[in-house]
XYZ file of C-alpha atoms in Angstrom:
428
model
C -2.593 49.342 -5.701
C -4.817 52.436 -5.083
C -2.917 55.795 -5.652
C -3.239 57.567 -1.742
C -0.982 54.589 -1.114
C 1.969 56.657 -2.790
C 0.911 59.718 -0.961
C -1.531 61.027 -4.004
C -5.171 61.205 -4.298
C -6.956 59.742 -7.272
C -7.043 62.758 -9.167
C -3.002 63.252 -8.656
C -0.931 65.846 -6.306
C -2.701 68.671 -7.722
C -6.259 68.258 -7.347
C -8.898 69.607 -4.911
C -8.124 70.858 -1.507
C -9.381 67.933 1.144
C -11.297 70.871 2.792
C -13.530 71.190 -0.784
C -14.267 67.784 -0.847
C -17.834 66.559 0.296
C -19.537 63.772 1.148
C -21.319 62.485 -2.066
C -18.775 63.905 -4.482
C -16.455 61.721 -6.754
C -13.650 62.826 -4.628
C -14.985 61.986 -1.612
C -15.953 58.265 -3.041
C -12.409 57.859 -4.461
C -10.663 59.247 -1.418
C -8.279 56.941 0.798
C -10.820 55.536 2.668
C -13.106 54.702 -0.243
C -10.257 52.829 -1.784
C -9.343 50.821 1.075
C -13.331 50.028 1.046
C -13.008 48.914 -2.364
C -9.893 46.498 -1.780
C -11.641 44.560 1.062
C -14.725 44.020 -1.066
C -12.595 42.864 -3.805
C -11.029 40.230 -1.268
C -13.853 39.815 0.471
C -15.054 38.611 -3.151
C -12.534 36.532 -4.048
C -13.190 34.802 -0.518
C -16.632 33.852 -1.240
C -15.580 32.960 -4.842
C -13.028 30.445 -3.373
C -15.548 29.179 -0.546
C -18.630 28.568 -2.665
C -15.987 26.515 -4.762
C -14.492 24.536 -2.268
C -17.742 23.688 -1.052
C -18.927 22.756 -4.223
C -15.869 20.593 -4.774
C -16.479 18.981 -1.127
C -19.892 18.136 -2.028
C -20.158 17.766 -5.719
C -16.318 16.956 -6.738
C -15.608 14.086 -9.125
C -14.346 11.040 -7.722
C -10.736 11.520 -8.439
C -10.499 14.331 -6.667
C -12.233 12.575 -3.392
C -9.487 9.576 -4.039
C -6.594 12.171 -3.871
C -7.685 13.957 -0.999
C -7.828 10.452 0.621
C -4.286 9.944 -0.149
C -2.923 13.587 0.882
C -5.033 13.436 3.842
C -3.436 10.688 5.630
C -2.622 11.467 8.893
C 1.027 10.803 10.302
C 0.211 8.159 12.827
C 3.912 7.528 13.657
C 5.156 10.257 15.301
C 8.520 10.528 13.158
C 9.445 13.895 11.536
C 8.474 13.793 7.514
C 12.158 14.434 6.520
C 12.918 10.827 7.722
C 10.173 9.111 5.803
C 11.446 6.748 3.579
C 14.885 7.392 4.596
C 17.729 4.728 4.313
C 20.668 6.784 5.167
C 21.090 5.165 8.717
C 20.819 1.888 7.178
C 23.739 -0.361 7.685
C 25.207 -1.922 4.544
C 28.167 -3.479 2.955
C 29.240 -2.267 -0.287
C 31.671 -3.523 -3.036
C 32.846 -1.241 -6.175
C 30.425 1.199 -5.113
C 27.602 -1.356 -5.535
C 25.152 -2.797 -3.065
C 26.167 -6.203 -1.877
C 23.830 -7.037 1.372
C 22.739 -5.509 4.235
C 25.208 -6.147 7.727
C 24.315 -9.256 9.303
C 22.330 -9.225 12.619
C 21.412 -5.855 12.300
C 18.342 -3.776 12.646
C 16.417 -0.576 11.609
C 13.155 1.432 11.696
C 11.426 2.164 8.772
C 8.310 4.768 9.117
C 6.354 6.492 6.948
C 2.675 8.003 8.088
C 0.657 4.676 7.805
C 3.584 2.279 9.310
C 6.079 2.120 11.840
C 8.031 -1.135 11.795
C 11.699 -2.474 12.729
C 13.339 -4.506 10.131
C 15.826 -7.782 11.477
C 18.329 -8.724 8.905
C 19.303 -12.295 9.644
C 23.179 -13.652 9.307
C 23.214 -13.771 5.487
C 22.475 -9.987 5.134
C 19.005 -10.212 4.268
C 15.459 -9.715 5.640
C 14.820 -11.980 8.304
C 11.915 -15.039 7.322
C 10.065 -17.370 9.283
C 12.272 -19.569 11.453
C 15.518 -18.419 9.457
C 17.724 -20.575 11.538
C 16.530 -24.019 9.722
C 18.436 -22.610 6.705
C 22.077 -23.210 8.119
C 22.535 -26.510 6.199
C 20.462 -26.104 3.350
C 20.946 -24.718 -0.364
C 19.625 -21.462 -0.507
C 16.530 -20.016 -2.920
C 16.991 -16.448 -2.702
C 14.192 -14.166 -3.498
C 15.548 -10.878 -5.467
C 13.416 -7.649 -5.790
C 12.855 -4.474 -4.329
C 11.088 -2.862 -1.521
C 7.949 -5.090 -2.224
C 10.202 -8.288 -1.564
C 12.025 -6.672 1.346
C 8.469 -6.098 2.767
C 8.728 -2.330 3.258
C 5.811 -1.270 5.997
C 5.304 -4.994 7.414
C 6.922 -7.116 10.053
C 9.371 -9.756 9.361
C 6.646 -12.520 9.465
C 4.113 -10.710 7.616
C 6.204 -10.535 3.641
C 5.443 -13.069 1.594
C 8.823 -14.676 1.648
C 8.286 -15.423 4.806
C 4.769 -16.682 4.296
C 5.836 -18.575 1.052
C 8.483 -20.095 3.136
C 6.349 -21.275 6.106
C 3.820 -22.921 3.718
C 6.218 -24.325 1.091
C 8.571 -25.437 3.248
C 11.545 -24.503 0.854
C 15.022 -22.518 2.235
C 14.070 -19.156 0.858
C 16.140 -16.383 1.702
C 14.658 -12.795 1.200
C 17.457 -10.652 -0.456
C 15.032 -7.987 -1.296
C 16.419 -4.400 -1.414
C 14.352 -1.378 -1.545
C 14.944 1.189 -4.509
C 16.952 -1.725 -6.068
C 16.043 -2.819 -9.809
C 17.232 -6.013 -11.980
C 20.854 -4.910 -12.890
C 21.335 -3.812 -9.069
C 19.773 -7.803 -8.347
C 22.307 -9.511 -10.919
C 25.533 -7.728 -9.457
C 24.310 -9.407 -5.865
C 24.396 -12.757 -7.508
C 27.788 -12.071 -9.381
C 29.330 -10.689 -5.519
C 27.432 -13.409 -3.693
C 26.391 -16.918 -5.698
C 29.232 -18.751 -3.834
C 29.114 -17.107 -1.054
C 26.103 -18.095 -0.668
C 26.407 -21.928 -1.664
C 25.787 -21.535 -5.189
C 21.855 -21.628 -5.279
C 19.958 -23.859 -7.824
C 17.358 -21.599 -7.807
C 16.616 -17.662 -7.665
C 13.292 -16.140 -7.710
C 13.216 -12.709 -9.046
C 10.402 -10.263 -7.833
C 9.393 -7.586 -10.530
C 7.279 -4.849 -9.565
C 4.990 -3.567 -12.264
C 4.817 -0.056 -10.693
C 8.448 1.278 -10.971
C 10.766 -1.515 -11.763
C 11.066 -0.739 -15.384
C 11.536 3.129 -14.614
C 13.948 2.073 -11.951
C 16.071 0.115 -14.176
C 15.851 3.142 -16.796
C 17.223 5.567 -13.847
C 20.016 3.282 -13.070
C 23.465 5.020 -13.266
C 25.066 2.262 -15.715
C 22.387 3.438 -18.524
C 22.801 7.364 -17.661
C 26.534 6.877 -17.899
C 26.263 4.589 -21.271
C 23.581 7.023 -23.058
C 23.024 10.131 -20.863
C 21.128 12.096 -23.576
C 18.833 9.168 -24.720
C 15.608 10.573 -23.383
C 13.438 12.961 -21.573
C 12.932 10.940 -18.711
C 16.778 11.839 -17.148
C 15.127 15.565 -17.558
C 12.124 14.812 -15.387
C 14.211 13.027 -12.710
C 16.997 15.625 -11.825
C 15.688 18.901 -13.346
C 14.865 21.974 -11.342
C 10.970 21.831 -12.065
C 10.857 18.213 -10.979
C 12.635 19.567 -7.758
C 10.719 22.243 -7.302
C 6.985 20.294 -7.861
C 8.222 17.476 -5.515
C 8.793 20.537 -2.627
C 5.515 21.821 -3.226
C 3.798 18.307 -3.220
C 5.770 17.735 0.127
C 4.447 21.407 1.182
C 0.810 20.772 0.879
C 0.679 17.435 2.038
C 2.646 18.064 5.031
C 0.625 21.456 5.842
C -2.226 20.836 8.294
C -4.280 23.512 6.550
C -3.329 22.927 2.420
C -3.633 19.364 2.667
C -7.440 19.445 3.349
C -8.234 22.161 1.008
C -9.804 20.675 -2.022
C -9.337 23.456 -4.401
C -5.549 22.866 -4.267
C -5.612 19.533 -5.509
C -8.057 20.633 -7.910
C -6.439 23.506 -9.460
C -3.242 21.310 -9.275
C -4.248 18.420 -11.442
C -6.086 21.062 -14.092
C -2.654 22.950 -14.227
C -0.557 19.591 -14.910
C -2.988 18.697 -17.628
C -2.236 21.806 -19.348
C 1.538 21.843 -18.692
C 1.696 18.161 -20.119
C -0.408 19.141 -23.336
C 2.192 21.462 -23.570
C 4.998 19.303 -22.988
C 3.511 16.961 -25.220
C 3.245 19.531 -28.127
C 7.270 20.279 -27.692
C 7.934 16.494 -28.134
C 8.375 16.171 -24.135
C 7.607 13.537 -22.000
C 4.514 13.923 -19.381
C 5.031 14.310 -16.126
C 3.566 11.223 -14.398
C 3.666 8.881 -11.641
C 6.208 6.023 -12.628
C 3.608 3.871 -12.513
C 2.194 5.249 -15.583
C 5.214 6.068 -17.860
C 4.743 2.083 -19.031
C 1.191 2.183 -19.511
C 1.276 4.506 -22.417
C 0.685 2.531 -25.924
C 3.562 2.804 -28.203
C 5.157 5.454 -26.288
C 8.703 5.997 -27.363
C 10.381 5.844 -23.733
C 8.494 2.382 -23.116
C 10.359 1.418 -25.648
C 13.875 2.756 -24.776
C 13.456 1.459 -21.170
C 12.096 -1.966 -22.844
C 15.570 -1.975 -24.738
C 17.511 -1.383 -21.332
C 15.482 -4.641 -19.941
C 16.092 -6.523 -22.749
C 19.974 -6.323 -22.359
C 19.841 -6.956 -18.441
C 17.511 -10.152 -19.307
C 20.143 -11.240 -21.965
C 22.730 -10.730 -19.279
C 20.768 -12.999 -16.855
C 20.517 -15.569 -19.437
C 24.341 -15.734 -19.681
C 24.841 -15.753 -16.232
C 22.303 -18.368 -15.344
C 24.355 -20.784 -17.429
C 27.388 -19.742 -16.235
C 26.597 -19.977 -12.750
C 24.307 -23.146 -13.386
C 21.085 -22.009 -11.702
C 17.601 -21.435 -12.800
C 15.547 -18.460 -12.754
C 12.033 -17.659 -11.891
C 10.146 -14.392 -12.180
C 7.061 -13.528 -9.776
C 5.411 -10.006 -11.327
C 4.190 -8.021 -8.454
C 1.263 -5.468 -9.526
C 0.633 -1.782 -8.808
C -2.479 -0.640 -6.757
C -3.934 0.941 -9.575
C -3.904 -2.794 -11.910
C -5.642 -4.167 -9.092
C -8.106 -1.619 -7.996
C -10.169 -0.265 -11.488
C -11.730 2.470 -9.461
C -8.071 3.690 -8.415
C -7.131 3.456 -12.366
C -10.041 5.692 -13.841
C -9.255 8.226 -11.049
C -5.559 8.376 -11.878
C -6.602 8.696 -15.524
C -8.490 11.701 -15.023
C -6.140 13.132 -12.544
C -3.386 13.322 -15.294
C -5.772 14.060 -18.263
C -5.490 10.887 -19.852
C -7.596 8.486 -22.265
C -8.394 4.717 -21.727
C -7.688 3.894 -25.571
C -4.199 5.489 -24.968
C -3.277 3.312 -22.079
C -2.774 -0.235 -21.276
C -2.596 -1.109 -17.618
C -1.195 -4.620 -18.433
C 1.091 -3.216 -21.130
C 4.542 -3.780 -19.262
C 3.122 -7.330 -17.715
C 2.476 -8.140 -21.555
C 5.881 -7.307 -22.445
C 7.860 -8.739 -19.597
C 5.850 -12.190 -20.145
C 6.533 -12.257 -24.102
C 10.202 -11.735 -23.175
C 10.412 -14.027 -20.228
C 8.277 -16.771 -22.214
C 11.250 -16.583 -25.217
C 13.628 -17.196 -22.888
C 12.309 -20.103 -21.272
C 11.811 -18.723 -18.051
C 9.181 -19.029 -15.655
C 6.679 -16.358 -15.073
C 4.123 -16.171 -12.166
C 1.710 -13.185 -13.028
C -0.172 -12.572 -9.684
C -1.913 -9.691 -11.079
C -5.628 -11.555 -12.214
C -5.706 -13.401 -8.958
C -4.982 -10.068 -6.554
C -7.990 -8.165 -8.596
C -10.304 -11.181 -7.602
C -8.869 -11.150 -3.940
C -9.832 -6.872 -4.478
C -13.124 -7.745 -5.400
C -13.927 -10.419 -2.787
C -12.757 -8.429 0.131
C -13.483 -4.686 -1.030
C -13.518 -3.101 2.135
C -10.017 -4.263 3.007
C -7.005 -2.794 1.979
C -4.213 -4.695 -0.096
C -2.266 -1.468 -0.277
C -1.355 1.672 2.216
C -3.614 4.741 1.157
C -0.740 7.175 0.345
C 2.480 5.063 0.257
C 1.609 2.542 -2.023
C 3.306 -0.654 -0.648
C 1.394 -4.038 0.153
C -0.129 -4.109 3.271
C 0.117 -7.129 5.744
C -3.042 -8.405 4.202
C -1.735 -7.490 0.678
C 1.508 -9.717 1.174
C -0.711 -12.400 2.262
C -2.690 -12.431 -0.848
C 0.597 -12.362 -2.874
C 1.449 -15.204 -1.074
C -1.588 -16.977 -1.736
C -1.262 -16.185 -5.518
C 1.910 -17.446 -6.091
C 2.007 -20.400 -3.730
C 0.506 -22.909 -6.272
C 2.165 -22.370 -9.125
C 5.516 -21.463 -7.140
C 5.580 -25.314 -6.154
C 4.774 -26.529 -9.173
C 7.851 -24.730 -10.726
C 10.151 -25.820 -8.019
C 9.185 -29.419 -7.961
C 9.875 -29.632 -11.628
C 13.099 -27.954 -11.371
C 13.916 -30.674 -8.926
C 13.198 -33.539 -11.145
């Protein structure tokens, strides 16, 4: 701050009297007016530097930055308040022993985000309505279990891949997908509802590669059993995580900052430096869920895989006791499907190609299921081919990461033949 702001001249309180300061003298040049002008010039210099950097980044910035700006720049087309996005606080659910059992039958609720505004209808069995749900009345169901991708967040009832598979294959499929659930929750649902559902002969599990493993890791059962197992638990609930999320939300919702390239550029560089510091201290990097399980030989991948192994063993016992056959469909993350998005995200986090493997979890899960003789349908390669064939069409939402209606259509097409072969084999 300038000294005159504290009631004194540049030279102090005992400097020459005001009347002796003449134009051109050091006393005049360093007086209050000159100091004020100096402050203005400094601020102007910062503004010009910022503006020059912003123009440079807009014109010649890296691809990852342009991708990031497309994501945060998505406009709110729903008219809903941002704090209501993705909220399930008003969803009608039935719980038992504190655990989710089903949605309340014959209800409906609205699901909104920046890029979609849909109404989800719940059928008489407490699941998302499928095409022609009425024709399931006298048949033994084949329930689909999974998270928000199976439920169909962002698309209409008839657009989910469960609805489309049911229409194409003519099997009594029931959509019991629950947003935010993991394999542990889905096995709870089977334990609670198997008899009520008519003792289904087949359950079709849908595993989203993007976050189903980290969701399992976060499941309260494991947090209670091993509260100090790994630093991912710190990432989930720490004040720094909440603060960074609040900053992200503020920038994304602010009409000015969401359009400033410099903000996202600086945030990425800060995050890379911060992650290097965390790694040097033996602490986990901060990343999106879908990138935790791509880091090769990472300690937390092994810990999370141990939890998955426990639940797969539980599934094997449950299937034997209740006499049903499990099937798995692996749903890819958008960064696996779109190679450009994958490279951009690696640059954003400062990761190297040799340190990560986008199919790391696919391979590990596939091997675990094969060892238990559980049929697996991995639609990744097919979805990659679809994406290459139709590069101008969106399979996933830009910001939200859920499948679009076209994405659901492609998943159904990619899984249809293999699923029918498996179900016909089970019938024999």
